[in-house]
Amino acid sequence: MQLDPASGWCQGIRHCPSPNFNERPNGEISLLVVHNISLPPAQFGTGKVQEFFQNRLDVTEHPYFESIAGLRVSAHFLIERDGVVTQFVSCLARAWHAGVSSFEGRETCNDFSLGVELEGTDDQPFTDAQYQSLIELSRQLLTTYPNITRQRICGHSDIAPGRKTDPGTAFDWARFRGALQDGGSAQ
């Protein structure tokens, strides 16, 4: 995978463009937010996240889908259980992933953040392949967008406490941060 700074799109990964984005108010990219998602909840490899982010989810297919009908959300990236990375929105654009949020007293984190969704749940371990892809992607993002520092990588729960719990207790922050710090792998 190789991030093209001019377009904000990574080459060598799957692209699945979402209509759920708009322009960043000032072009700033200085925060990376890690999330988790699965549709239906705790079911993996369904392709429903992609449909959801493209506003194509058939809400009659599962009772849970009715509760998210009408929501217009996206993220910049999704990392599936097998480590496959899909990009939905250019890094240069404002994806709709964080919602009502605040980081270091600054509101509306979508304005200045990138969102990475891991296919998973709060309480089920993420896969080695997901950590490997997340580390590789994060290194590209840290290099391309130097205002994102290791201290400016957080979970959705950190910017929307009380409202969001992801990436959850199963996400191994020490493993992730350690691999970024030492330049090694997440094994």
PDB file of C-alpha atoms in Angstrom:
ATOM      1  CA  MET A   1       0.000   0.000   0.000  1.00  0.00           C
ATOM      2  CA  GLN A   2       1.245   3.443  -0.890  1.00  0.00           C
ATOM      3  CA  LEU A   3      -0.480   6.695   0.047  1.00  0.00           C
ATOM      4  CA  ASP A   4      -0.546   9.331  -2.688  1.00  0.00           C
ATOM      5  CA  PRO A   5      -0.350  12.709  -0.890  1.00  0.00           C
ATOM      6  CA  ALA A   6      -1.722  14.581  -3.898  1.00  0.00           C
ATOM      7  CA  SER A   7      -5.000  12.642  -4.012  1.00  0.00           C
ATOM      8  CA  GLY A   8      -5.254  11.328  -0.447  1.00  0.00           C
ATOM      9  CA  TRP A   9      -5.931   7.823  -1.805  1.00  0.00           C
ATOM     10  CA  CYS A  10      -3.820   4.754  -1.040  1.00  0.00           C
ATOM     11  CA  GLN A  11      -2.743   2.702  -4.013  1.00  0.00           C
ATOM     12  CA  GLY A  12      -2.571  -1.077  -3.742  1.00  0.00           C
ATOM     13  CA  ILE A  13      -5.728  -1.393  -1.625  1.00  0.00           C
ATOM     14  CA  ARG A  14      -9.434  -1.702  -2.405  1.00  0.00           C
ATOM     15  CA  HIS A  15     -11.364   1.524  -3.084  1.00  0.00           C
ATOM     16  CA  CYS A  16     -15.060   1.664  -2.277  1.00  0.00           C
ATOM     17  CA  PRO A  17     -16.007   5.372  -2.550  1.00  0.00           C
ATOM     18  CA  SER A  18     -18.600   6.635  -0.086  1.00  0.00           C
ATOM     19  CA  PRO A  19     -20.839   9.643  -0.721  1.00  0.00           C
ATOM     20  CA  ASN A  20     -20.686  10.434   3.011  1.00  0.00           C
ATOM     21  CA  PHE A  21     -17.984  13.084   3.152  1.00  0.00           C
ATOM     22  CA  ASN A  22     -17.428  16.772   2.616  1.00  0.00           C
ATOM     23  CA  GLU A  23     -14.568  19.243   2.480  1.00  0.00           C
ATOM     24  CA  ARG A  24     -12.434  19.857   5.546  1.00  0.00           C
ATOM     25  CA  PRO A  25     -13.020  23.409   6.791  1.00  0.00           C
ATOM     26  CA  ASN A  26      -9.293  24.249   6.889  1.00  0.00           C
ATOM     27  CA  GLY A  27      -7.568  21.225   5.359  1.00  0.00           C
ATOM     28  CA  GLU A  28      -5.895  20.227   8.634  1.00  0.00           C
ATOM     29  CA  ILE A  29      -5.107  16.540   9.269  1.00  0.00           C
ATOM     30  CA  SER A  30      -3.751  16.094  12.788  1.00  0.00           C
ATOM     31  CA  LEU A  31      -5.548  13.192  14.503  1.00  0.00           C
ATOM     32  CA  LEU A  32      -6.014   9.466  13.838  1.00  0.00           C
ATOM     33  CA  VAL A  33      -9.075   7.793  15.365  1.00  0.00           C
ATOM     34  CA  VAL A  34      -9.350   4.002  15.703  1.00  0.00           C
ATOM     35  CA  HIS A  35     -12.859   2.514  15.701  1.00  0.00           C
ATOM     36  CA  ASN A  36     -14.468  -0.895  15.401  1.00  0.00           C
ATOM     37  CA  ILE A  37     -17.541  -1.966  13.493  1.00  0.00           C
ATOM     38  CA  SER A  38     -19.317  -5.142  12.420  1.00  0.00           C
ATOM     39  CA  LEU A  39     -22.629  -5.542  10.652  1.00  0.00           C
ATOM     40  CA  PRO A  40     -24.672  -7.246  11.850  1.00  0.00           C
ATOM     41  CA  PRO A  41     -23.017  -6.820  15.263  1.00  0.00           C
ATOM     42  CA  ALA A  42     -20.351  -9.500  15.932  1.00  0.00           C
ATOM     43  CA  GLN A  43     -20.702 -10.954  12.421  1.00  0.00           C
ATOM     44  CA  PHE A  44     -17.680 -10.644  10.174  1.00  0.00           C
ATOM     45  CA  GLY A  45     -17.022 -10.810   6.452  1.00  0.00           C
ATOM     46  CA  THR A  46     -20.579  -9.924   5.493  1.00  0.00           C
ATOM     47  CA  GLY A  47     -19.802  -6.948   3.233  1.00  0.00           C
ATOM     48  CA  LYS A  48     -22.496  -4.997   5.071  1.00  0.00           C
ATOM     49  CA  VAL A  49     -20.096  -2.340   6.384  1.00  0.00           C
ATOM     50  CA  GLN A  50     -19.221  -1.461   2.811  1.00  0.00           C
ATOM     51  CA  GLU A  51     -22.912  -1.263   1.902  1.00  0.00           C
ATOM     52  CA  PHE A  52     -23.607   0.863   4.994  1.00  0.00           C
ATOM     53  CA  PHE A  53     -20.838   3.348   4.166  1.00  0.00           C
ATOM     54  CA  GLN A  54     -22.189   3.591   0.599  1.00  0.00           C
ATOM     55  CA  ASN A  55     -25.841   4.099   1.694  1.00  0.00           C
ATOM     56  CA  ARG A  56     -26.788   0.795   0.019  1.00  0.00           C
ATOM     57  CA  LEU A  57     -27.614  -1.280   3.120  1.00  0.00           C
ATOM     58  CA  ASP A  58     -30.932  -3.120   2.798  1.00  0.00           C
ATOM     59  CA  VAL A  59     -32.441  -2.417   6.213  1.00  0.00           C
ATOM     60  CA  THR A  60     -34.911  -5.290   5.837  1.00  0.00           C
ATOM     61  CA  GLU A  61     -32.116  -7.917   5.876  1.00  0.00           C
ATOM     62  CA  HIS A  62     -31.550  -7.838   9.657  1.00  0.00           C
ATOM     63  CA  PRO A  63     -33.473  -6.361  12.608  1.00  0.00           C
ATOM     64  CA  TYR A  64     -30.416  -4.360  13.751  1.00  0.00           C
ATOM     65  CA  PHE A  65     -30.224  -2.586  10.397  1.00  0.00           C
ATOM     66  CA  GLU A  66     -33.534  -0.856  11.078  1.00  0.00           C
ATOM     67  CA  SER A  67     -31.908   0.948  14.025  1.00  0.00           C
ATOM     68  CA  ILE A  68     -29.252   2.469  11.757  1.00  0.00           C
ATOM     69  CA  ALA A  69     -31.520   3.205   8.800  1.00  0.00           C
ATOM     70  CA  GLY A  70     -31.089   6.754   7.605  1.00  0.00           C
ATOM     71  CA  LEU A  71     -27.658   7.239   9.166  1.00  0.00           C
ATOM     72  CA  ARG A  72     -25.080   8.673   6.796  1.00  0.00           C
ATOM     73  CA  VAL A  73     -21.635   7.670   8.016  1.00  0.00           C
ATOM     74  CA  SER A  74     -18.276   6.665   6.609  1.00  0.00           C
ATOM     75  CA  ALA A  75     -14.643   6.315   7.556  1.00  0.00           C
ATOM     76  CA  HIS A  76     -11.495   6.777   5.591  1.00  0.00           C
ATOM     77  CA  PHE A  77     -10.456   3.126   5.983  1.00  0.00           C
ATOM     78  CA  LEU A  78     -11.793  -0.290   7.024  1.00  0.00           C
ATOM     79  CA  ILE A  79      -9.479  -3.156   7.976  1.00  0.00           C
ATOM     80  CA  GLU A  80     -11.226  -6.511   7.771  1.00  0.00           C
ATOM     81  CA  ARG A  81     -10.405  -9.591   9.860  1.00  0.00           C
ATOM     82  CA  ASP A  82      -8.092 -10.941   7.150  1.00  0.00           C
ATOM     83  CA  GLY A  83      -6.160  -7.655   7.036  1.00  0.00           C
ATOM     84  CA  VAL A  84      -7.663  -6.428   3.762  1.00  0.00           C
ATOM     85  CA  VAL A  85      -7.788  -2.634   3.739  1.00  0.00           C
ATOM     86  CA  THR A  86     -10.561  -0.715   1.977  1.00  0.00           C
ATOM     87  CA  GLN A  87     -10.589   3.056   1.550  1.00  0.00           C
ATOM     88  CA  PHE A  88     -13.919   4.908   1.361  1.00  0.00           C
ATOM     89  CA  VAL A  89     -12.919   8.587   1.475  1.00  0.00           C
ATOM     90  CA  SER A  90      -9.786  10.469   0.420  1.00  0.00           C
ATOM     91  CA  CYS A  91      -7.644  11.481   3.373  1.00  0.00           C
ATOM     92  CA  LEU A  92      -7.934  15.041   2.076  1.00  0.00           C
ATOM     93  CA  ALA A  93     -11.710  15.009   2.655  1.00  0.00           C
ATOM     94  CA  ARG A  94     -13.765  14.982   5.847  1.00  0.00           C
ATOM     95  CA  ALA A  95     -15.254  11.510   6.441  1.00  0.00           C
ATOM     96  CA  TRP A  96     -18.223  11.263   8.792  1.00  0.00           C
ATOM     97  CA  HIS A  97     -16.850   8.856  11.413  1.00  0.00           C
ATOM     98  CA  ALA A  98     -16.486  10.592  14.787  1.00  0.00           C
ATOM     99  CA  GLY A  99     -19.801  12.357  15.279  1.00  0.00           C
ATOM    100  CA  VAL A 100     -20.097  14.583  18.343  1.00  0.00           C
ATOM    101  CA  SER A 101     -16.533  14.548  19.615  1.00  0.00           C
ATOM    102  CA  SER A 102     -13.749  16.469  21.305  1.00  0.00           C
ATOM    103  CA  PHE A 103      -9.955  16.055  21.455  1.00  0.00           C
ATOM    104  CA  GLU A 104      -7.904  18.191  23.854  1.00  0.00           C
ATOM    105  CA  GLY A 105     -10.819  20.598  24.155  1.00  0.00           C
ATOM    106  CA  ARG A 106     -11.334  20.936  20.416  1.00  0.00           C
ATOM    107  CA  GLU A 107     -14.783  19.962  19.145  1.00  0.00           C
ATOM    108  CA  THR A 108     -15.874  18.286  15.877  1.00  0.00           C
ATOM    109  CA  CYS A 109     -12.958  15.912  15.373  1.00  0.00           C
ATOM    110  CA  ASN A 110     -14.098  14.977  11.856  1.00  0.00           C
ATOM    111  CA  ASP A 111     -12.766  18.376  10.769  1.00  0.00           C
ATOM    112  CA  PHE A 112      -9.137  17.408  11.453  1.00  0.00           C
ATOM    113  CA  SER A 113      -9.028  13.610  11.816  1.00  0.00           C
ATOM    114  CA  LEU A 114      -8.729  10.410   9.830  1.00  0.00           C
ATOM    115  CA  GLY A 115     -10.920   7.456  10.808  1.00  0.00           C
ATOM    116  CA  VAL A 116      -9.844   3.811  10.635  1.00  0.00           C
ATOM    117  CA  GLU A 117     -12.455   1.134  11.335  1.00  0.00           C
ATOM    118  CA  LEU A 118     -11.363  -2.338  12.413  1.00  0.00           C
ATOM    119  CA  GLU A 119     -13.852  -5.079  11.670  1.00  0.00           C
ATOM    120  CA  GLY A 120     -14.635  -6.327  15.145  1.00  0.00           C
ATOM    121  CA  THR A 121     -16.283  -5.732  18.483  1.00  0.00           C
ATOM    122  CA  ASP A 122     -15.222  -4.158  21.756  1.00  0.00           C
ATOM    123  CA  ASP A 123     -14.653  -7.502  23.455  1.00  0.00           C
ATOM    124  CA  GLN A 124     -13.332  -9.896  20.793  1.00  0.00           C
ATOM    125  CA  PRO A 125      -9.593  -9.904  20.041  1.00  0.00           C
ATOM    126  CA  PHE A 126      -8.529  -8.379  16.763  1.00  0.00           C
ATOM    127  CA  THR A 127      -6.480 -10.523  14.391  1.00  0.00           C
ATOM    128  CA  ASP A 128      -2.740 -10.454  13.754  1.00  0.00           C
ATOM    129  CA  ALA A 129      -3.507  -9.524  10.142  1.00  0.00           C
ATOM    130  CA  GLN A 130      -5.509  -6.504  11.319  1.00  0.00           C
ATOM    131  CA  TYR A 131      -2.690  -5.283  13.539  1.00  0.00           C
ATOM    132  CA  GLN A 132      -0.190  -5.717  10.702  1.00  0.00           C
ATOM    133  CA  SER A 133      -2.356  -3.724   8.286  1.00  0.00           C
ATOM    134  CA  LEU A 134      -3.124  -1.064  10.893  1.00  0.00           C
ATOM    135  CA  ILE A 135       0.581  -0.598  11.657  1.00  0.00           C
ATOM    136  CA  GLU A 136       1.501  -0.367   7.969  1.00  0.00           C
ATOM    137  CA  LEU A 137      -1.329   2.083   7.271  1.00  0.00           C
ATOM    138  CA  SER A 138      -0.562   4.155  10.370  1.00  0.00           C
ATOM    139  CA  ARG A 139       3.104   4.456   9.391  1.00  0.00           C
ATOM    140  CA  GLN A 140       2.052   5.773   5.975  1.00  0.00           C
ATOM    141  CA  LEU A 141      -0.305   8.277   7.611  1.00  0.00           C
ATOM    142  CA  LEU A 142       2.270   9.437  10.180  1.00  0.00           C
ATOM    143  CA  THR A 143       4.821   9.987   7.416  1.00  0.00           C
ATOM    144  CA  THR A 144       2.452  11.787   5.051  1.00  0.00           C
ATOM    145  CA  TYR A 145       0.680  13.864   7.709  1.00  0.00           C
ATOM    146  CA  PRO A 146       3.340  14.898  10.260  1.00  0.00           C
ATOM    147  CA  ASN A 147       0.765  16.711  12.426  1.00  0.00           C
ATOM    148  CA  ILE A 148      -0.503  13.245  13.372  1.00  0.00           C
ATOM    149  CA  THR A 149       1.942  12.210  16.067  1.00  0.00           C
ATOM    150  CA  ARG A 150       1.884   9.033  18.125  1.00  0.00           C
ATOM    151  CA  GLN A 151       0.295  11.116  20.894  1.00  0.00           C
ATOM    152  CA  ARG A 152      -2.465  12.122  18.491  1.00  0.00           C
ATOM    153  CA  ILE A 153      -3.688   8.579  17.836  1.00  0.00           C
ATOM    154  CA  CYS A 154      -6.717   7.678  19.920  1.00  0.00           C
ATOM    155  CA  GLY A 155      -9.830   5.558  20.101  1.00  0.00           C
ATOM    156  CA  HIS A 156     -13.363   6.672  19.364  1.00  0.00           C
ATOM    157  CA  SER A 157     -14.045   6.216  23.080  1.00  0.00           C
ATOM    158  CA  ASP A 158     -11.375   8.832  23.867  1.00  0.00           C
ATOM    159  CA  ILE A 159     -13.041  11.553  21.803  1.00  0.00           C
ATOM    160  CA  ALA A 160     -16.664  10.607  22.567  1.00  0.00           C
ATOM    161  CA  PRO A 161     -16.561   9.200  26.131  1.00  0.00           C
ATOM    162  CA  GLY A 162     -19.898   8.037  27.460  1.00  0.00           C
ATOM    163  CA  ARG A 163     -21.270   7.870  23.926  1.00  0.00           C
ATOM    164  CA  LYS A 164     -18.799   5.467  22.291  1.00  0.00           C
ATOM    165  CA  THR A 165     -16.755   2.515  23.606  1.00  0.00           C
ATOM    166  CA  ASP A 166     -14.758   1.464  20.547  1.00  0.00           C
ATOM    167  CA  PRO A 167     -12.233   0.193  19.739  1.00  0.00           C
ATOM    168  CA  GLY A 168     -12.945  -1.467  23.095  1.00  0.00           C
ATOM    169  CA  THR A 169     -11.111  -3.447  25.730  1.00  0.00           C
ATOM    170  CA  ALA A 170     -10.013  -6.101  23.226  1.00  0.00           C
ATOM    171  CA  PHE A 171      -7.863  -3.633  21.302  1.00  0.00           C
ATOM    172  CA  ASP A 172      -4.218  -4.005  22.347  1.00  0.00           C
ATOM    173  CA  TRP A 173      -2.969  -0.421  22.511  1.00  0.00           C
ATOM    174  CA  ALA A 174       0.415  -1.502  23.927  1.00  0.00           C
ATOM    175  CA  ARG A 175       0.981  -3.855  20.998  1.00  0.00           C
ATOM    176  CA  PHE A 176      -0.046  -1.235  18.464  1.00  0.00           C
ATOM    177  CA  ARG A 177       1.900   1.664  20.001  1.00  0.00           C
ATOM    178  CA  GLY A 178       4.939  -0.547  20.648  1.00  0.00           C
ATOM    179  CA  ALA A 179       5.111  -1.623  17.020  1.00  0.00           C
ATOM    180  CA  LEU A 180       4.814   1.989  15.856  1.00  0.00           C
ATOM    181  CA  GLN A 181       7.464   3.108  18.331  1.00  0.00           C
ATOM    182  CA  ASP A 182      10.103   0.519  17.541  1.00  0.00           C
ATOM    183  CA  GLY A 183       9.404   0.183  13.837  1.00  0.00           C
ATOM    184  CA  GLY A 184       8.890  -3.547  14.242  1.00  0.00           C
ATOM    185  CA  SER A 185       5.926  -5.731  13.479  1.00  0.00           C
ATOM    186  CA  ALA A 186       2.891  -6.309  15.635  1.00  0.00           C
ATOM    187  CA  GLN A 187       3.644  -9.999  16.128  1.00  0.00           C
TER     188      GLN A 187
END
